[in-house]
CSV table of C-alpha atoms and ligand atoms in Angstrom, one decimal:
chain,number,residue,atom,x,y,z
A,1,MET,CA,119.6,-60.9,58.8
A,2,LYS,CA,121.2,-60.2,55.2
A,3,GLN,CA,123.6,-63.1,55.0
A,4,PHE,CA,122.9,-66.9,55.4
A,5,ALA,CA,125.4,-69.0,53.9
A,6,GLY,CA,127.2,-70.9,57.2
A,7,LYS,CA,124.6,-69.9,59.9
A,8,THR,CA,122.4,-72.4,61.7
A,9,ALA,CA,118.7,-72.9,61.6
A,10,VAL,CA,116.5,-74.6,64.0
A,11,ILE,CA,113.1,-75.9,62.4
A,12,THR,CA,110.1,-77.4,64.2
A,13,GLY,CA,107.7,-79.7,62.5
A,14,ALA,CA,110.9,-79.8,60.3
A,15,ALA,CA,109.6,-83.4,58.7
A,16,SER,CA,106.5,-82.4,56.7
A,17,GLY,CA,105.2,-79.2,54.9
A,18,ILE,CA,106.1,-75.7,55.7
A,19,GLY,CA,109.0,-76.9,58.0
A,20,ARG,CA,110.3,-79.2,55.5
A,21,GLY,CA,110.0,-76.3,53.1
A,22,ILE,CA,111.8,-73.9,55.3
A,23,ALA,CA,114.7,-76.8,55.8
A,24,GLU,CA,114.9,-77.2,52.0
A,25,TRP,CA,115.3,-73.3,51.5
A,26,CYS,CA,117.9,-73.2,54.5
A,27,VAL,CA,119.8,-76.0,52.7
A,28,HIS,CA,119.7,-73.8,49.3
A,29,GLU,CA,121.0,-70.9,51.2
A,30,LYS,CA,123.7,-73.0,52.6
A,31,VAL,CA,122.6,-72.7,56.3
A,32,ARG,CA,123.1,-75.8,58.3
A,33,VAL,CA,119.7,-77.3,59.9
A,34,VAL,CA,118.9,-78.8,63.1
A,35,LEU,CA,115.8,-80.5,62.3
A,36,ALA,CA,113.0,-81.1,64.9
A,37,ASP,CA,109.7,-83.3,65.1
A,38,MET,CA,107.9,-86.0,67.0
A,39,ASP,CA,107.3,-87.9,64.1
A,40,GLU,CA,111.2,-89.6,64.2
A,41,ALA,CA,110.9,-91.7,61.0
A,42,ALA,CA,109.5,-89.0,58.7
A,43,LEU,CA,112.3,-86.8,61.0
A,44,CYS,CA,114.9,-89.5,59.6
A,45,ALA,CA,113.7,-89.6,56.0
A,46,ALA,CA,114.1,-85.7,55.5
A,47,GLY,CA,117.3,-85.9,57.2
A,48,ASP,CA,118.8,-88.4,55.0
A,49,GLU,CA,117.3,-86.4,51.8
A,50,LEU,CA,118.7,-83.2,52.7
A,51,LYS,CA,122.1,-84.7,53.7
A,52,ALA,CA,122.3,-86.2,50.1
A,53,LEU,CA,122.3,-83.0,49.3
A,54,GLY,CA,125.4,-81.9,50.7
A,55,ALA,CA,123.6,-80.1,54.1
A,56,GLU,CA,124.8,-80.4,57.2
A,57,VAL,CA,122.3,-81.8,59.3
A,58,LEU,CA,121.5,-82.7,63.1
A,59,CYS,CA,118.2,-84.2,63.6
A,60,VAL,CA,116.7,-84.1,67.0
A,61,PRO,CA,113.2,-85.9,67.9
A,62,THR,CA,111.2,-83.5,70.0
A,63,ASP,CA,107.7,-83.1,71.0
A,64,VAL,CA,107.7,-79.4,71.4
A,65,SER,CA,104.4,-79.8,73.8
A,66,GLU,CA,107.4,-81.0,76.5
A,67,ARG,CA,109.6,-78.3,78.1
A,68,GLU,CA,112.6,-80.5,78.5
A,69,GLU,CA,112.7,-81.8,75.2
A,70,ILE,CA,112.7,-78.2,73.6
A,71,GLU,CA,115.6,-77.6,76.3
A,72,THR,CA,117.5,-80.6,75.0
A,73,LEU,CA,117.0,-79.4,71.4
A,74,ALA,CA,118.7,-75.9,72.2
A,75,GLN,CA,121.1,-77.9,74.0
A,76,LYS,CA,122.0,-80.0,71.3
A,77,ALA,CA,122.2,-77.3,68.6
A,78,PHE,CA,124.3,-75.0,70.2
A,79,ASP,CA,126.6,-78.1,71.3
A,80,THR,CA,126.9,-79.1,68.0
A,81,PHE,CA,127.2,-76.0,65.8
A,82,GLY,CA,128.5,-73.6,68.5
A,83,GLY,CA,125.4,-71.2,67.8
A,84,VAL,CA,122.0,-70.7,66.3
A,85,HIS,CA,121.1,-67.6,64.3
A,86,LEU,CA,117.7,-68.7,62.7
A,87,LEU,CA,114.9,-70.1,64.7
A,88,PHE,CA,111.3,-71.6,63.4
A,89,ASN,CA,109.0,-72.5,65.9
A,90,ASN,CA,106.8,-73.8,63.1
A,91,ALA,CA,105.2,-77.3,64.5
A,92,GLY,CA,101.6,-77.2,64.8
A,93,VAL,CA,98.4,-79.1,64.9
A,94,ALA,CA,94.9,-78.4,63.8
A,95,ALA,CA,92.0,-80.1,65.6
A,96,GLY,CA,88.7,-78.7,67.3
A,97,GLY,CA,85.1,-77.5,66.8
A,98,ALA,CA,82.9,-75.0,68.3
A,99,PRO,CA,84.0,-74.2,71.5
A,100,TRP,CA,82.1,-76.1,73.6
A,101,GLU,CA,81.9,-79.1,70.9
A,102,ALA,CA,85.7,-79.4,71.2
A,103,THR,CA,86.8,-82.0,73.8
A,104,TRP,CA,89.1,-81.2,76.5
A,105,ASN,CA,91.7,-83.2,74.8
A,106,ASP,CA,91.5,-81.4,72.0
A,107,TRP,CA,92.0,-77.9,73.9
A,108,GLU,CA,95.0,-79.6,75.5
A,109,TRP,CA,96.3,-81.0,72.6
A,110,VAL,CA,96.2,-77.9,70.2
A,111,LEU,CA,97.1,-75.5,72.6
A,112,GLY,CA,100.1,-77.7,73.7
A,113,VAL,CA,101.6,-78.1,70.5
A,114,ASN,CA,100.7,-74.5,68.8
A,115,LEU,CA,101.0,-72.4,71.8
A,116,TRP,CA,103.2,-74.0,74.3
A,117,GLY,CA,105.2,-75.1,71.7
A,118,VAL,CA,106.1,-72.0,70.8
A,119,ILE,CA,106.2,-70.2,74.2
A,120,HIS,CA,108.7,-73.3,75.0
A,121,GLY,CA,111.0,-72.7,72.0
A,122,VAL,CA,111.1,-68.6,72.7
A,123,LYS,CA,111.9,-69.2,76.4
A,124,ALA,CA,114.7,-71.9,75.3
A,125,PHE,CA,116.1,-70.4,72.5
A,126,THR,CA,116.0,-66.3,73.0
A,127,PRO,CA,118.3,-65.5,75.7
A,128,ARG,CA,121.1,-67.9,74.4
A,129,MET,CA,120.7,-66.2,70.7
A,130,MET,CA,120.9,-62.5,72.6
A,131,ALA,CA,123.9,-63.9,74.3
A,132,GLN,CA,125.8,-64.3,70.6
A,133,ASN,CA,125.3,-60.9,69.9
A,134,THR,CA,125.2,-61.2,66.3
A,135,ALA,CA,122.5,-61.2,63.9
A,136,CYS,CA,119.8,-63.5,64.5
A,137,HIS,CA,116.1,-64.2,63.8
A,138,ILE,CA,113.2,-65.8,65.1
A,139,VAL,CA,110.2,-66.9,63.3
A,140,ASN,CA,106.9,-68.3,64.8
A,141,THR,CA,104.4,-69.9,62.5
A,142,ALA,CA,100.8,-68.8,63.3
A,143,SER,CA,98.2,-68.4,60.5
A,144,CYS,CA,95.9,-66.4,59.0
A,145,ALA,CA,93.2,-67.8,61.7
A,146,GLY,CA,95.2,-65.9,64.1
A,147,LEU,CA,94.3,-62.6,62.3
A,148,MET,CA,90.4,-63.0,61.9
A,149,ALA,CA,87.8,-64.9,63.5
A,150,GLY,CA,87.6,-68.4,63.0
A,151,GLY,CA,84.1,-70.2,63.9
A,152,SER,CA,84.8,-73.6,62.9
A,153,SER,CA,87.8,-74.5,64.9
A,154,ALA,CA,88.1,-72.9,68.3
A,155,PRO,CA,91.2,-74.2,69.7
A,156,TYR,CA,93.0,-73.5,66.7
A,157,SER,CA,92.2,-70.0,66.2
A,158,VAL,CA,92.8,-69.4,70.1
A,159,SER,CA,96.5,-71.0,69.4
A,160,LYS,CA,97.1,-68.9,66.7
A,161,HIS,CA,95.7,-65.7,68.0
A,162,ALA,CA,97.9,-66.4,71.0
A,163,VAL,CA,101.0,-67.1,68.8
A,164,VAL,CA,100.6,-63.4,67.2
A,165,ALA,CA,100.3,-61.9,70.6
A,166,LEU,CA,103.2,-63.5,71.7
A,167,SER,CA,105.4,-63.0,68.8
A,168,GLU,CA,104.3,-58.8,68.9
A,169,SER,CA,105.3,-59.0,72.4
A,170,LEU,CA,108.7,-60.5,71.7
A,171,TYR,CA,109.2,-58.2,68.8
A,172,LEU,CA,108.7,-55.1,70.8
A,173,THR,CA,110.6,-56.2,73.8
A,174,LEU,CA,113.6,-57.2,71.8
A,175,GLU,CA,113.3,-53.9,69.8
A,176,GLN,CA,113.1,-52.1,73.2
A,177,ARG,CA,116.4,-53.6,74.4
A,178,ARG,CA,118.0,-52.9,70.5
A,179,SER,CA,118.8,-56.4,70.4
A,180,LEU,CA,120.3,-58.0,67.5
A,181,VAL,CA,117.7,-61.1,67.9
A,182,LYS,CA,114.9,-59.8,65.4
A,183,VAL,CA,111.3,-61.2,65.1
A,184,SER,CA,108.7,-62.3,62.2
A,185,VAL,CA,105.2,-64.1,62.7
A,186,LEU,CA,104.2,-66.0,59.7
A,187,CYS,CA,100.6,-65.9,59.0
A,188,PRO,CA,100.0,-68.2,55.7
A,189,GLY,CA,96.5,-68.5,54.2
A,190,MET,CA,96.2,-72.4,53.1
A,191,VAL,CA,99.6,-74.4,52.3
A,192,ARG,CA,99.1,-77.8,50.6
A,193,THR,CA,100.7,-79.8,53.4
A,194,ASN,CA,99.9,-82.8,55.8
A,195,ILE,CA,98.1,-80.7,58.3
A,196,PRO,CA,94.7,-82.6,57.6
A,197,ASN,CA,96.2,-85.9,58.6
A,198,ALA,CA,97.5,-84.2,62.1
A,199,GLU,CA,95.6,-86.4,64.1
A,200,SER,CA,97.8,-89.0,63.4
A,201,HIS,CA,100.4,-86.9,65.3
A,202,ARG,CA,98.0,-86.8,68.7
A,203,PRO,CA,99.5,-88.6,71.6
A,204,GLU,CA,97.5,-91.5,72.6
A,205,ARG,CA,96.9,-90.0,76.3
A,206,LEU,CA,95.1,-86.6,74.5
A,207,ARG,CA,92.7,-89.4,72.1
A,208,ASP,CA,89.2,-89.6,72.6
A,209,GLU,CA,87.2,-92.6,72.9
A,210,THR,CA,83.8,-91.7,71.3
A,211,ARG,CA,84.4,-88.2,69.7
A,212,PRO,CA,81.3,-86.6,68.8
A,213,VAL,CA,81.5,-85.2,65.3
A,214,SER,CA,78.5,-82.8,64.2
A,215,ALA,CA,77.1,-82.1,61.0
A,216,THR,CA,78.8,-78.7,61.4
A,217,MET,CA,82.2,-80.0,62.1
A,218,GLN,CA,82.0,-82.5,59.3
A,219,ALA,CA,80.9,-79.9,56.7
A,220,SER,CA,84.0,-77.5,57.8
A,221,ARG,CA,86.3,-80.3,57.6
A,222,GLY,CA,85.4,-80.7,54.2
A,223,THR,CA,86.0,-77.1,53.4
A,224,PHE,CA,89.7,-77.3,55.2
A,225,GLU,CA,90.5,-80.1,52.8
A,226,ALA,CA,89.5,-78.4,49.8
A,227,LEU,CA,90.9,-75.2,50.5
A,228,ILE,CA,94.3,-77.1,51.5
A,229,ALA,CA,94.6,-79.5,48.2
A,230,ALA,CA,94.1,-76.0,46.4
A,231,GLY,CA,96.8,-74.1,48.4
A,232,MET,CA,100.1,-72.3,48.0
A,233,PRO,CA,103.4,-75.2,48.0
A,234,PRO,CA,105.6,-74.8,51.0
A,235,ALA,CA,108.7,-73.9,49.0
A,236,GLN,CA,106.8,-70.7,47.5
A,237,VAL,CA,106.1,-70.1,51.3
A,238,ALA,CA,109.4,-70.4,52.3
A,239,LYS,CA,110.6,-68.1,49.7
A,240,ILE,CA,108.4,-65.5,51.0
A,241,VAL,CA,109.7,-66.2,54.3
A,242,PHE,CA,113.4,-65.7,53.6
A,243,ASP,CA,112.8,-62.6,51.8
A,244,ALA,CA,110.9,-61.4,55.1
A,245,ILE,CA,113.9,-62.2,57.0
A,246,ARG,CA,116.1,-60.0,54.5
A,247,LYS,CA,114.0,-57.0,55.1
A,248,GLU,CA,113.7,-57.8,58.5
A,249,GLN,CA,109.8,-57.6,57.9
A,250,PHE,CA,107.6,-58.8,61.2
A,251,TYR,CA,104.2,-59.4,59.6
A,252,ILE,CA,104.6,-62.3,57.1
A,253,LEU,CA,101.3,-62.8,55.1
A,254,THR,CA,101.3,-65.0,52.2
A,255,GLU,CA,98.1,-64.5,50.2
A,256,ALA,CA,96.1,-61.6,49.0
A,257,LYS,CA,93.0,-63.3,49.4
A,258,TRP,CA,93.4,-64.0,52.9
A,259,MET,CA,94.7,-60.3,53.6
A,260,GLU,CA,91.3,-59.3,52.1
A,261,ALA,CA,89.3,-61.4,54.7
A,262,ILE,CA,91.8,-59.8,57.4
A,263,ARG,CA,90.9,-56.3,56.3
A,264,LEU,CA,87.4,-57.1,56.2
A,265,ARG,CA,87.3,-58.7,59.7
A,266,THR,CA,89.5,-55.6,61.0
A,267,GLU,CA,87.1,-53.0,59.4
A,268,ARG,CA,84.1,-54.5,61.3
A,269,LEU,CA,86.2,-54.7,64.5
A,270,MET,CA,86.9,-50.7,63.8
A,271,VAL,CA,83.1,-49.6,63.6
A,272,MET,CA,82.4,-52.3,66.7
A,273,GLU,CA,80.4,-54.5,63.9
A,274,ASN,CA,79.6,-57.9,64.9
A,275,PRO,CA,82.1,-60.5,63.4
A,276,GLU,CA,80.7,-62.2,60.1
A,277,ASN,CA,80.1,-65.9,59.8
A,278,PRO,CA,83.8,-67.2,58.8
A,279,SER,CA,82.1,-69.6,56.8
A,280,ALA,CA,80.7,-67.0,54.5
A,281,VAL,CA,83.7,-65.1,54.1
A,282,LEU,CA,85.8,-68.8,53.4
A,283,GLY,CA,83.0,-69.7,51.0
A,284,THR,CA,83.9,-66.4,48.9
A,285,ILE,CA,87.6,-66.9,49.0
A,286,LEU,CA,86.9,-70.4,47.7
A,287,LYS,CA,84.9,-69.5,44.7
A,288,HIS,CA,87.1,-67.0,43.7
A,289,ALA,CA,90.4,-68.9,44.1
B,1,LIG,N1,99.0,-75.8,56.1
B,1,LIG,C1,98.4,-74.6,56.0
B,1,LIG,O1,97.4,-74.1,55.3
B,1,LIG,C2,98.6,-73.7,57.1
B,1,LIG,C3,98.3,-72.5,57.2
B,1,LIG,C4,98.5,-71.5,58.4
B,1,LIG,C5,99.3,-72.4,59.4
B,1,LIG,N2,99.9,-73.3,59.3
B,1,LIG,C6,100.9,-73.6,60.2
B,1,LIG,O2,101.7,-74.2,59.6
B,1,LIG,C7,102.9,-75.0,60.7
B,1,LIG,C8,103.3,-76.4,60.1
B,1,LIG,O3,101.9,-76.9,59.5
B,1,LIG,P1,101.7,-77.7,58.1
B,1,LIG,O4,100.8,-77.3,57.3
B,1,LIG,O5,103.3,-77.8,57.5
B,1,LIG,O6,101.5,-79.4,58.7
B,1,LIG,P2,102.3,-80.4,58.5
B,1,LIG,O7,101.4,-81.5,59.1
B,1,LIG,O8,102.7,-81.0,57.0
B,1,LIG,O9,103.7,-80.5,59.1
B,1,LIG,C9,103.7,-80.3,60.9
B,1,LIG,C10,105.0,-80.9,61.0
B,1,LIG,O10,104.9,-80.9,62.8
B,1,LIG,C11,104.9,-82.1,63.8
B,1,LIG,N3,104.7,-82.3,64.7
B,1,LIG,C12,103.4,-82.2,65.2
B,1,LIG,N4,103.1,-81.8,66.4
B,1,LIG,C13,104.5,-82.4,66.8
B,1,LIG,C14,104.6,-82.0,68.2
B,1,LIG,N5,104.4,-82.3,69.1
B,1,LIG,N6,106.1,-81.5,68.5
B,1,LIG,C15,107.1,-81.7,67.2
B,1,LIG,N7,106.6,-81.9,66.1
B,1,LIG,C16,105.0,-81.9,65.8
B,1,LIG,C17,104.4,-83.2,62.6
B,1,LIG,O11,104.9,-84.6,62.7
B,1,LIG,C18,104.7,-82.6,61.1
B,1,LIG,O12,105.8,-83.0,60.6
B,1,LIG,C19,101.4,-75.5,61.7
B,1,LIG,O13,102.0,-74.2,62.6
B,1,LIG,C20,100.5,-74.8,61.1
B,1,LIG,O14,99.5,-74.4,61.9
B,1,LIG,C21,99.4,-74.4,58.3
């Protein structure tokens, strides 16, 4: 897609962080925006702020882990604006720990939002976008954690590897059918967002009364918060994303230092060397950040 003005974008997780940054960039490109988020108060506030900038905005409170809610989102977006040209399956949460320490609720919550949320978006929007027979683009937000081994947050890492696989599959099948719907997978490094407070979005039914927190989990949380605080601003990520859409670039990586970590992981894989402790890689990256 080269021309954005007058097109319509749907963004999930649009009330905060990367989604909010992408929504603002859409407005800058004169794109109409459909904002979806489960945090209704933050969603309304984001909608009002974008309207004040002169944007055409539709806010649809949506829990992406619920199939019917994404279906409603698609219906409302197409009914209101007559078409959707850009879809950002972006909503996500982070939680977990080592595979056996992450609770059943951690697994269900993180996979429900990060993986099923993207599957729901792909299933609801792709056929409708294909039927429009016009240039469209879908961007799924994964993470660098989807391209390298992650030890400290197993559910997150599993969900993001799966989003990369889903996106590659979507890209390849749409290319095979010569579709006008293009695909990218966004794998950011660290971005300065509210993701360390993701727990506040966890539904009541998936909360744990007594949640074991090991010393390892506590230490890796500290590293995570430090990396996020030193992260890239969401507006910069949004610019990188739009440049990639213009170039029909599938893999969107945002930072050289994270690409280096992915390269090291891939090199080990190619010679069948065992994985390196990811916290050692993170520590080295943090030291040189
Ligand atoms: N921040 C980073 O460093 C980073 C790095 C790599 C990937 N990501 C990914 O970027 C995406 C956006 O995260 P962010 O960092 O901007 O975090 P954020 O917490 O600032 O924003 C996430 C938004 O998603 C919403 N949300 C949470 N659960 C939802 C649900 N079930 N349905 C709908 N909305 C829901 C939240 O209300 C919030 O507004 C996520 O997929 C995350 O995994 C973030």
